Coordinates of C-alpha atoms in Angstrom, one line a residue:
X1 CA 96.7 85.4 80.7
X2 CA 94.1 86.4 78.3
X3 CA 92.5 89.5 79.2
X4 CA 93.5 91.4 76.3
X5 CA 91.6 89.1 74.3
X6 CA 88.3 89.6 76.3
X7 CA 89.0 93.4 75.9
X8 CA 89.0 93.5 72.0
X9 CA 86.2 91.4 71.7
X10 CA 84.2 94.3 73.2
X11 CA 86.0 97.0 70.7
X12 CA 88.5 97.8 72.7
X13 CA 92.0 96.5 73.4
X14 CA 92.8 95.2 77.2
X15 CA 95.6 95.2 79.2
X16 CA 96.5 98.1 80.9
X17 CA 95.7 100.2 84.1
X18 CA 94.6 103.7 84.2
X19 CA 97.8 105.4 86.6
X20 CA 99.2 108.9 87.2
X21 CA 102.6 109.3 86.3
X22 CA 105.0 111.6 85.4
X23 CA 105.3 111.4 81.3
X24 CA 106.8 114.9 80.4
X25 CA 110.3 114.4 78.3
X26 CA 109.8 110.6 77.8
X27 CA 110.5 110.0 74.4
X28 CA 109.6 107.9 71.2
X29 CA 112.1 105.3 69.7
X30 CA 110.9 105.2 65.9
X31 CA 112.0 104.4 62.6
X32 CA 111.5 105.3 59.2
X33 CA 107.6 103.9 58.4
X34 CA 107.7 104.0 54.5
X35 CA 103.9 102.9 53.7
X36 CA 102.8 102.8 57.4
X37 CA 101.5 106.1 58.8
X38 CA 104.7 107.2 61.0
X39 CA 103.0 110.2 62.8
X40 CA 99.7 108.8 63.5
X41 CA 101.5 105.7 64.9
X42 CA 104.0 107.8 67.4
X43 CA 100.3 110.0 67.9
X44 CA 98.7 106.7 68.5
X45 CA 101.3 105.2 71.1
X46 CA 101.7 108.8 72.9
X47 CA 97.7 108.3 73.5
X48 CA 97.9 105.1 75.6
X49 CA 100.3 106.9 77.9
X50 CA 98.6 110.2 77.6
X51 CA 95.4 107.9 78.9
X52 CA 97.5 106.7 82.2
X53 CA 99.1 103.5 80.9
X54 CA 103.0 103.9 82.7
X55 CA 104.8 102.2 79.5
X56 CA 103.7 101.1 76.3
X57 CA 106.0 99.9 73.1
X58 CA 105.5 98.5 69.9
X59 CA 106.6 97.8 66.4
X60 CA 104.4 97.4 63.3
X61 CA 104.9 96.2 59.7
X62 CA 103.7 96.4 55.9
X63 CA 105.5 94.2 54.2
X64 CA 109.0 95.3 54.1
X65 CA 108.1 98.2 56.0
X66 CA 108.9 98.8 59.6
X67 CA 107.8 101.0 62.2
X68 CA 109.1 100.8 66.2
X69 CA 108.5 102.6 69.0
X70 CA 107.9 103.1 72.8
X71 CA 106.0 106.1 75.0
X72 CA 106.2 106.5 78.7
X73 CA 108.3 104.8 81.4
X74 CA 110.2 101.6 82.3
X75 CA 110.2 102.3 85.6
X76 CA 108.4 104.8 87.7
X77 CA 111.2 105.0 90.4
X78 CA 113.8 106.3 88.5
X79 CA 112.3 107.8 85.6
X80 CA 113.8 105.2 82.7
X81 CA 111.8 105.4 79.5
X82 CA 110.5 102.6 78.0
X83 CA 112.7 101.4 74.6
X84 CA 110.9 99.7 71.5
X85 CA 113.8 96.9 72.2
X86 CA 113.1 95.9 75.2
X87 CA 112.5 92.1 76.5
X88 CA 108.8 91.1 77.7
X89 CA 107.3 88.5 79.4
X90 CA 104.4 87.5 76.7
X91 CA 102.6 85.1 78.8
X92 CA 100.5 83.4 76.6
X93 CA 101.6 83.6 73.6
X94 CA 103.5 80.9 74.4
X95 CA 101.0 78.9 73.6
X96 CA 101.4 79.5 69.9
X97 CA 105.0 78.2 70.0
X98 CA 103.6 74.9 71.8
X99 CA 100.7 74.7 69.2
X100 CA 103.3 74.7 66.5
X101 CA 105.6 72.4 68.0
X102 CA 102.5 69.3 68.5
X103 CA 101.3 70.5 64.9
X104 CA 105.1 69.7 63.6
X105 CA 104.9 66.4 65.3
X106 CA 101.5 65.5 64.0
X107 CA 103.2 66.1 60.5
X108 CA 105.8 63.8 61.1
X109 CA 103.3 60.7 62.0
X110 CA 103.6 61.2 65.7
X111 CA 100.6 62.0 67.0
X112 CA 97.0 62.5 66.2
X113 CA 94.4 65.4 67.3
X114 CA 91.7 63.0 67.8
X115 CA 94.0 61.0 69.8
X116 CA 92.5 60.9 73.6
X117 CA 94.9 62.4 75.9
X118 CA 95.3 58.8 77.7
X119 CA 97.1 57.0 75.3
X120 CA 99.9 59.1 75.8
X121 CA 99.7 60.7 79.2
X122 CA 97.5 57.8 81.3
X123 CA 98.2 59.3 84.5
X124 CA 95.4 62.7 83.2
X125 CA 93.6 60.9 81.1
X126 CA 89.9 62.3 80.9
X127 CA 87.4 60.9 79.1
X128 CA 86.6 62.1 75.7
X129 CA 88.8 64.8 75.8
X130 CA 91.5 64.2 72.6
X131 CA 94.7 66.3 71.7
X132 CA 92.7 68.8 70.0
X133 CA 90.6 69.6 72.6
X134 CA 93.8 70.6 74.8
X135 CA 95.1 73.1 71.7
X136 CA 91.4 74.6 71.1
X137 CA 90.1 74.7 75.0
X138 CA 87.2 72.7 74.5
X139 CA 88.0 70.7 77.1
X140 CA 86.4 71.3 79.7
X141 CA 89.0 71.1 82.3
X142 CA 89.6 73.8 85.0
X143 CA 92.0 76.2 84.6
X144 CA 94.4 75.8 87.8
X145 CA 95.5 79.3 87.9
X146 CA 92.2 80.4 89.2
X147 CA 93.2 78.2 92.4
X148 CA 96.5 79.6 92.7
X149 CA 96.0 83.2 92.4
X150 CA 92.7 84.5 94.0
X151 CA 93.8 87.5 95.4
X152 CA 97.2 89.6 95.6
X153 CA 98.8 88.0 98.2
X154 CA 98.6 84.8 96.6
X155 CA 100.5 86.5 94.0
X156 CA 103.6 87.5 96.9
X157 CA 103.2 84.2 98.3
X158 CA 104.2 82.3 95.1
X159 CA 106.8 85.1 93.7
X160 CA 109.6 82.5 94.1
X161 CA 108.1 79.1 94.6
X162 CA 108.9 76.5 92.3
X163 CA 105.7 74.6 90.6
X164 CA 106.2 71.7 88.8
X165 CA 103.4 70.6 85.7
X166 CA 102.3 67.8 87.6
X167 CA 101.6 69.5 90.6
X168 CA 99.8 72.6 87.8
X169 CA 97.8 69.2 85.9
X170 CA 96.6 67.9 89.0
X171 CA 95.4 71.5 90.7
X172 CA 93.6 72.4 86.9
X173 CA 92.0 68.6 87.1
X174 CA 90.5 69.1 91.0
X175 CA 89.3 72.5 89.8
X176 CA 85.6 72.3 88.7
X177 CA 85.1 71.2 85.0
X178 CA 83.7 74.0 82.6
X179 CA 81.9 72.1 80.5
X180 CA 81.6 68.4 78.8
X181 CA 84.7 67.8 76.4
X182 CA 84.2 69.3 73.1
X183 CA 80.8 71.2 74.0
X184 CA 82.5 75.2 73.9
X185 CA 85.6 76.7 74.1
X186 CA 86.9 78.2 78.0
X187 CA 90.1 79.1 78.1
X188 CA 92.2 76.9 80.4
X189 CA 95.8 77.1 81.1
X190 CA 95.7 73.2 81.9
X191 CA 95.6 72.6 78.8
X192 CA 98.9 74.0 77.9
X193 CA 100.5 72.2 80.8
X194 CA 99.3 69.0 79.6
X195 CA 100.2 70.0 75.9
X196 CA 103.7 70.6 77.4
X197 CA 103.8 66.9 78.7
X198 CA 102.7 65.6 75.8
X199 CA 106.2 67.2 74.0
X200 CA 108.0 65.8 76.4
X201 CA 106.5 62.2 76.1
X202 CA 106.4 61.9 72.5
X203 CA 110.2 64.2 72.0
X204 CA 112.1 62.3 75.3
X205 CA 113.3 65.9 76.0
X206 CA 111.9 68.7 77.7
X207 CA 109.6 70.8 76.2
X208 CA 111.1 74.2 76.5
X209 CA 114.2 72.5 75.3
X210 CA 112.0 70.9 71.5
X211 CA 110.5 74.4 71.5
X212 CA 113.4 76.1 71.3
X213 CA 115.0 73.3 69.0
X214 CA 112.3 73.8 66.2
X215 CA 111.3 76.7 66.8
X216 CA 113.1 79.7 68.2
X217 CA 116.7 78.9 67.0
X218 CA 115.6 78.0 63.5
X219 CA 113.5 81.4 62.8
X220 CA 117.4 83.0 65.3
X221 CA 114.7 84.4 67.6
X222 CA 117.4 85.4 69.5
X223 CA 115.8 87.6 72.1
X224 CA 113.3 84.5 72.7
X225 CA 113.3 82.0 75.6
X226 CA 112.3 80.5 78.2
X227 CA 113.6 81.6 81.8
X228 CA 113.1 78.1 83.6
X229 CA 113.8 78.6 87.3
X230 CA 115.4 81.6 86.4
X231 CA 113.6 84.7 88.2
X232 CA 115.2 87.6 86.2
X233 CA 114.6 89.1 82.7
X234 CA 118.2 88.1 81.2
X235 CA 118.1 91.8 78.6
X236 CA 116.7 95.3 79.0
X237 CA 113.2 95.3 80.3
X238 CA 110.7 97.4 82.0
X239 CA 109.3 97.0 85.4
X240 CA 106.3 94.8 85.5
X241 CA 103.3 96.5 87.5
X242 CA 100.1 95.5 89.8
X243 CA 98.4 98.2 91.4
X244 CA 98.4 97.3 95.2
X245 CA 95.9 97.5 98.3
X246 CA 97.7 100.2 99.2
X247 CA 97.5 102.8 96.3
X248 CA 101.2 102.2 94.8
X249 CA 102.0 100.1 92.0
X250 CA 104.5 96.7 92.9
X251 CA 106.8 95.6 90.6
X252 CA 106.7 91.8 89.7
X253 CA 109.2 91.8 86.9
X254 CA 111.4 89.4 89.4
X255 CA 109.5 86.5 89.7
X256 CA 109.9 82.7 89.1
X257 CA 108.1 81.9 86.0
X258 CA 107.6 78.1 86.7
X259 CA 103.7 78.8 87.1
X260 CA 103.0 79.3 83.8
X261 CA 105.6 77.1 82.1
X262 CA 104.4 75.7 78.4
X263 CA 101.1 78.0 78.8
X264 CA 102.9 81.7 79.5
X265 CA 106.2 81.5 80.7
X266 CA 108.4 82.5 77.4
X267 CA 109.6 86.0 77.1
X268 CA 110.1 87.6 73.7
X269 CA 110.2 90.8 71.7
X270 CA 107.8 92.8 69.5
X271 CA 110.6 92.3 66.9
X272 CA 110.6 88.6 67.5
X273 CA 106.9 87.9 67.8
X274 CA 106.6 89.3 64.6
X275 CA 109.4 87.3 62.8
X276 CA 107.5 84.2 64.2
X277 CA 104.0 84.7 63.1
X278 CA 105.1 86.1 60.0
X279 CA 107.1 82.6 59.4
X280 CA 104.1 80.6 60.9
X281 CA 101.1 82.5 59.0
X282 CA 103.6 82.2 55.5
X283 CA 104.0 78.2 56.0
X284 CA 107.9 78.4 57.1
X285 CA 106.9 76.5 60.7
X286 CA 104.1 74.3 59.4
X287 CA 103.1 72.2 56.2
X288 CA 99.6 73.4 54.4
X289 CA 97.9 70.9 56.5
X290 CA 98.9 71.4 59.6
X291 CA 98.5 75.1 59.2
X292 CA 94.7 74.4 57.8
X293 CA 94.1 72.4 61.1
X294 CA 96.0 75.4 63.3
X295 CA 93.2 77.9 61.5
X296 CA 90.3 75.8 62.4
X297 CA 88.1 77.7 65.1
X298 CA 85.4 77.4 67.7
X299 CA 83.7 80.4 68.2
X300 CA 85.3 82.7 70.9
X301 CA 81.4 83.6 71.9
X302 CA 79.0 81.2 70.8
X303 CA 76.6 83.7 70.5
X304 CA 78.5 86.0 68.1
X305 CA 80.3 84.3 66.0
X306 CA 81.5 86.9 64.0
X307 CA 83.4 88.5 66.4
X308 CA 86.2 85.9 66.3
X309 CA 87.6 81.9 66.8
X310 CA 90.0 80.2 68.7
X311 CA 91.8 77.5 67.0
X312 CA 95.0 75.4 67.8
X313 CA 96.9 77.6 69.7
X314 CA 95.9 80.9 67.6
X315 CA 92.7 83.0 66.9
X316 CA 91.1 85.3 64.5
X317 CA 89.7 88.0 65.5
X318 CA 86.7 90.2 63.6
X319 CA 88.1 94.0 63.5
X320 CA 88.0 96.5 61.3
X321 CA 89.7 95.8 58.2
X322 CA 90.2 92.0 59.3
X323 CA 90.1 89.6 60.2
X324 CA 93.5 89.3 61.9
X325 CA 95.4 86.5 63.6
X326 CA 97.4 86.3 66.4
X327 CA 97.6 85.7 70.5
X328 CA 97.6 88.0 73.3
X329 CA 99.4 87.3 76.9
X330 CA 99.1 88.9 80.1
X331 CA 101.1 87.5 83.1
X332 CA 101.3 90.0 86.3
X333 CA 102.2 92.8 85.2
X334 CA 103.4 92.5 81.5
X335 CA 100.7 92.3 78.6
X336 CA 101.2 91.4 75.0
X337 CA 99.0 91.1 72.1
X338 CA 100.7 90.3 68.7
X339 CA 97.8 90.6 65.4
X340 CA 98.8 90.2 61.5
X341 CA 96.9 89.8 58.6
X342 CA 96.3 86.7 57.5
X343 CA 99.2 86.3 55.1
X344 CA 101.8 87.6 58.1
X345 CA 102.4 90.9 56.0
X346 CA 100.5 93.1 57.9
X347 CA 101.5 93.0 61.7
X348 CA 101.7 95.1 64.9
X349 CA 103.2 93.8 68.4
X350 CA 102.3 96.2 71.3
X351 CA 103.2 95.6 75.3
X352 CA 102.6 97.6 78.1
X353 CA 103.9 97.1 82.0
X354 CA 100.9 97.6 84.4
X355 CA 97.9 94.4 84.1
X356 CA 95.2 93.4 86.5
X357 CA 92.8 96.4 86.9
X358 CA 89.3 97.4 86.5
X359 CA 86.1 96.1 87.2
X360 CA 84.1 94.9 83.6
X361 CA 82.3 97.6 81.9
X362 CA 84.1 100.6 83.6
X363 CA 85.5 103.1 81.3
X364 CA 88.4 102.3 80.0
X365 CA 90.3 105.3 78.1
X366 CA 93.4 102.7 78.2
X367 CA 91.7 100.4 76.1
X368 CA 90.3 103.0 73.7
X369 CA 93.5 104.1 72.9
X370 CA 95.1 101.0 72.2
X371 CA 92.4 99.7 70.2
X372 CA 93.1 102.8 67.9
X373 CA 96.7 102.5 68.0
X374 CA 96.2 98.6 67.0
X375 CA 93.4 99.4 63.9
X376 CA 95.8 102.2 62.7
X377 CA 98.6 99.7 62.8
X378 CA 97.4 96.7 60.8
X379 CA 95.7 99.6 58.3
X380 CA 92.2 99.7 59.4
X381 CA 89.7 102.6 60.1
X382 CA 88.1 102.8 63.6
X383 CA 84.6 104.5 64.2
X384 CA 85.1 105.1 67.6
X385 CA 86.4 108.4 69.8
X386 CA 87.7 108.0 72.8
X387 CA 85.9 109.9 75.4
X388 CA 87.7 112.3 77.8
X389 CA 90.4 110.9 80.4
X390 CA 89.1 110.5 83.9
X391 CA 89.4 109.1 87.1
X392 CA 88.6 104.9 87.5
X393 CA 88.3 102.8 90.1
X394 CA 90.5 99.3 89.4
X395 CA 91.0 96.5 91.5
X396 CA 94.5 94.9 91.8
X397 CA 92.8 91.5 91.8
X398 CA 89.7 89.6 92.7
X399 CA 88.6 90.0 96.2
X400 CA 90.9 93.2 96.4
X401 CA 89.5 97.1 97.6
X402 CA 88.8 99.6 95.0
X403 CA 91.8 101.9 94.1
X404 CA 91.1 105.3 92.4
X405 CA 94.0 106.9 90.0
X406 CA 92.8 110.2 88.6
X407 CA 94.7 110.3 85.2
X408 CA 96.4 114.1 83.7
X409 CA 94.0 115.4 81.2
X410 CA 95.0 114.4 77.6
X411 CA 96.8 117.1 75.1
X412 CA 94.4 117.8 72.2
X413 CA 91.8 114.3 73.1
X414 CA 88.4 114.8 71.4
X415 CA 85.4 114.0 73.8
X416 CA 82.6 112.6 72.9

């Protein structure tokens, strides 16, 4: 649920599969821009679809300002265009709204960061490994996802099966450990499982319930929630695409969310993403010291440590014009990223409907694009040109044969 992430951190913005498909006559949803650059943004959106991406939207903001808007299509079938409005699985993101929610009770006297993970939850207790550790992925626990879903018919398999967080805890704590507690951050979904308990056992009610009580219905997120057992999209949404073994995409966007709960399963819009970060990174969710602590970061690389930090729930990363916080999410075929300045006034939401593609280091004219479209959002200048479009080779999943797309030639794209 992080790829995107992974993706910028090597200039260029993940999420998204290189696919032919029919793009002629789908139109942009946009509004007036004022001080944000309305043509190069509806330019900018048009070239993640031009570059083979099925459906892309997003909506970007300067203050007061606001831009929205959406390129290519919902759904491939029928030919529905995407719409800027549209509902989104945002994976994990989610795991900004459970940051907050701990940090909220650490403000009230309820809990500690250095706190080991025992005193509250003794049944996953792990030594040395403290609250903080859980919200920054210094850990060291395995991430139980990567036993779940090894190839894509794990994904089929558990479409509709019920998980509950125990069973999710205890698959993440027989996975191999990725380090000793506190030595580097590696991104584990456990974590967010086990933050999810902790709510509960410090709140008596269920997590998704507190979340939404502090949260979502005080900031009236009210395209924001969490599906529970619920395996449908409640408003207008796109499909939600893997490329498959044999050459067509699937569509997940029917699915039963329990797998992720508290570390990806909340769906949102780019409207309401940004109301919440710009709340969060202005101090409306969190008092100053609880939002210091949120801001504190490990390096996301060790060995470049400029290039950006995770802290409790949210990261920073080093782009041009930055930094710039936020989250990213990618679930099976929906992928979010959500950056702002760091003052919440400068913002841009962007998701897309096709995940889990190519092999590391292939071209990626996806990515270019929506690394450009991302710098010209939040007001930055980007040195790079995309190269030409072109054929990849992607891979639905690990373990899965190679698929080749050839992608329609881009209107008016530079090479170089």
């Amino acid at each position: 649920m992080h790829l995107s992430r992974r993706g910028l951190l090597k200039a260029g913005a993940g999420g998204a599969l290189a696919v032919a498909v029919p793009l002629a006559g789908t139109p942009h949803r946009a509004e007036a821009a004022g001080r944000l650059p309305e043509e190069a943004l509806a330019a900018g959106l048009s070239a993640v679809t031009d570059a083979g991406m099925v459906g892309v939207f997003a909506e970007a903001r300067d203050g007061g300002c606001r831009w929205r808007g959406a390129s290519g299509l919902a759904d491939v079938d029928t030919g529905r265009p995407m719409r800027h409005f549209f509902q989104h699985r945002v994976g994990s993101i989610t795991k900004t709204f459970v940051a907050t929610t701990l940090l909220q009770l650490v403000g009230e006297g309820r809990l500690a960061l250095d706190a080991p993970i025992g005193r509250h939850l003794p049944q996953y207790a792990v030594d040395g490994v403290t609250v903080e550790m859980l919200l920054n992925h210094t850990s060291g626990i395995g991430d139980y996802d990567t036993v779940l879903f090894t190839s894509g018919e794990d994904v089929e398999r558990h479409r509709y099966t019920t998980f509950t967080p125990d069973q999710l805890v205890r698959l993440g704590l027989a996975a191999p450990r990725t380090g000793t507690p506190g030595e580097r951050f590696d991104y584990s979904n456990t974590n967010y499982i086990l933050a999810g308990l902790l709510i509960e056992r410090l709140t008596g009610r269920p997590a998704t319930e507190e979340i939404d009580r502090r949260v979502i219905r005080p900031l009236r997120l009210t395209d924001t929630y969490f599906p529970g057992r619920r395996t449908r999209i409640t408003g207008p949404h796109s499909a939600a695409y893997l490329p498959w073994y044999d050459g067509n995409l699937r569509d997940f966007n029917v699915t039963n969310m329990s797998w992720a709960w508290t570390a990806g399963a909340l769906i949102s819009t780019s409207a309401d993403l940004n109301r919440f970060f710009r709340a969060l990174l202005g101090g409306r969710l969190l008092r100053r010291a609880e939002l210091a602590r949120m801001r504190s970061t490990v390096p996301l690389v060790p060995e470049q440590p400029e290039a950006g930090g995770y802290g409790l729930g949210l990261y920073w990363l080093g782009l041009p014009g930055g930094p710039y916080w936020g989250h990213d999410g990618l679930v099976f075929g929906h992928s979010t990223i959500s950056l702002h300045s760091p003052d919440g006034t400068r913002q841009v939401t962007l998701g897309s409907n096709v995940t889990h593609y190519a092999a590391p280091g292939a071209p990626d004219p996806i990515a270019d694009a929506t690394f450009a479209f991302l710098i010209t959002a939040l007001g930055g200048s980007s040195a790079r040109t995309p190269g030409p479009v072109r054929a990849r080779t992607v891979s639905p999943l690990p373990g899965g044969p190679a698929l080749v797309h050839p992608l329609p030639p881009a209107a008016g794209r530079q090479t170089g």
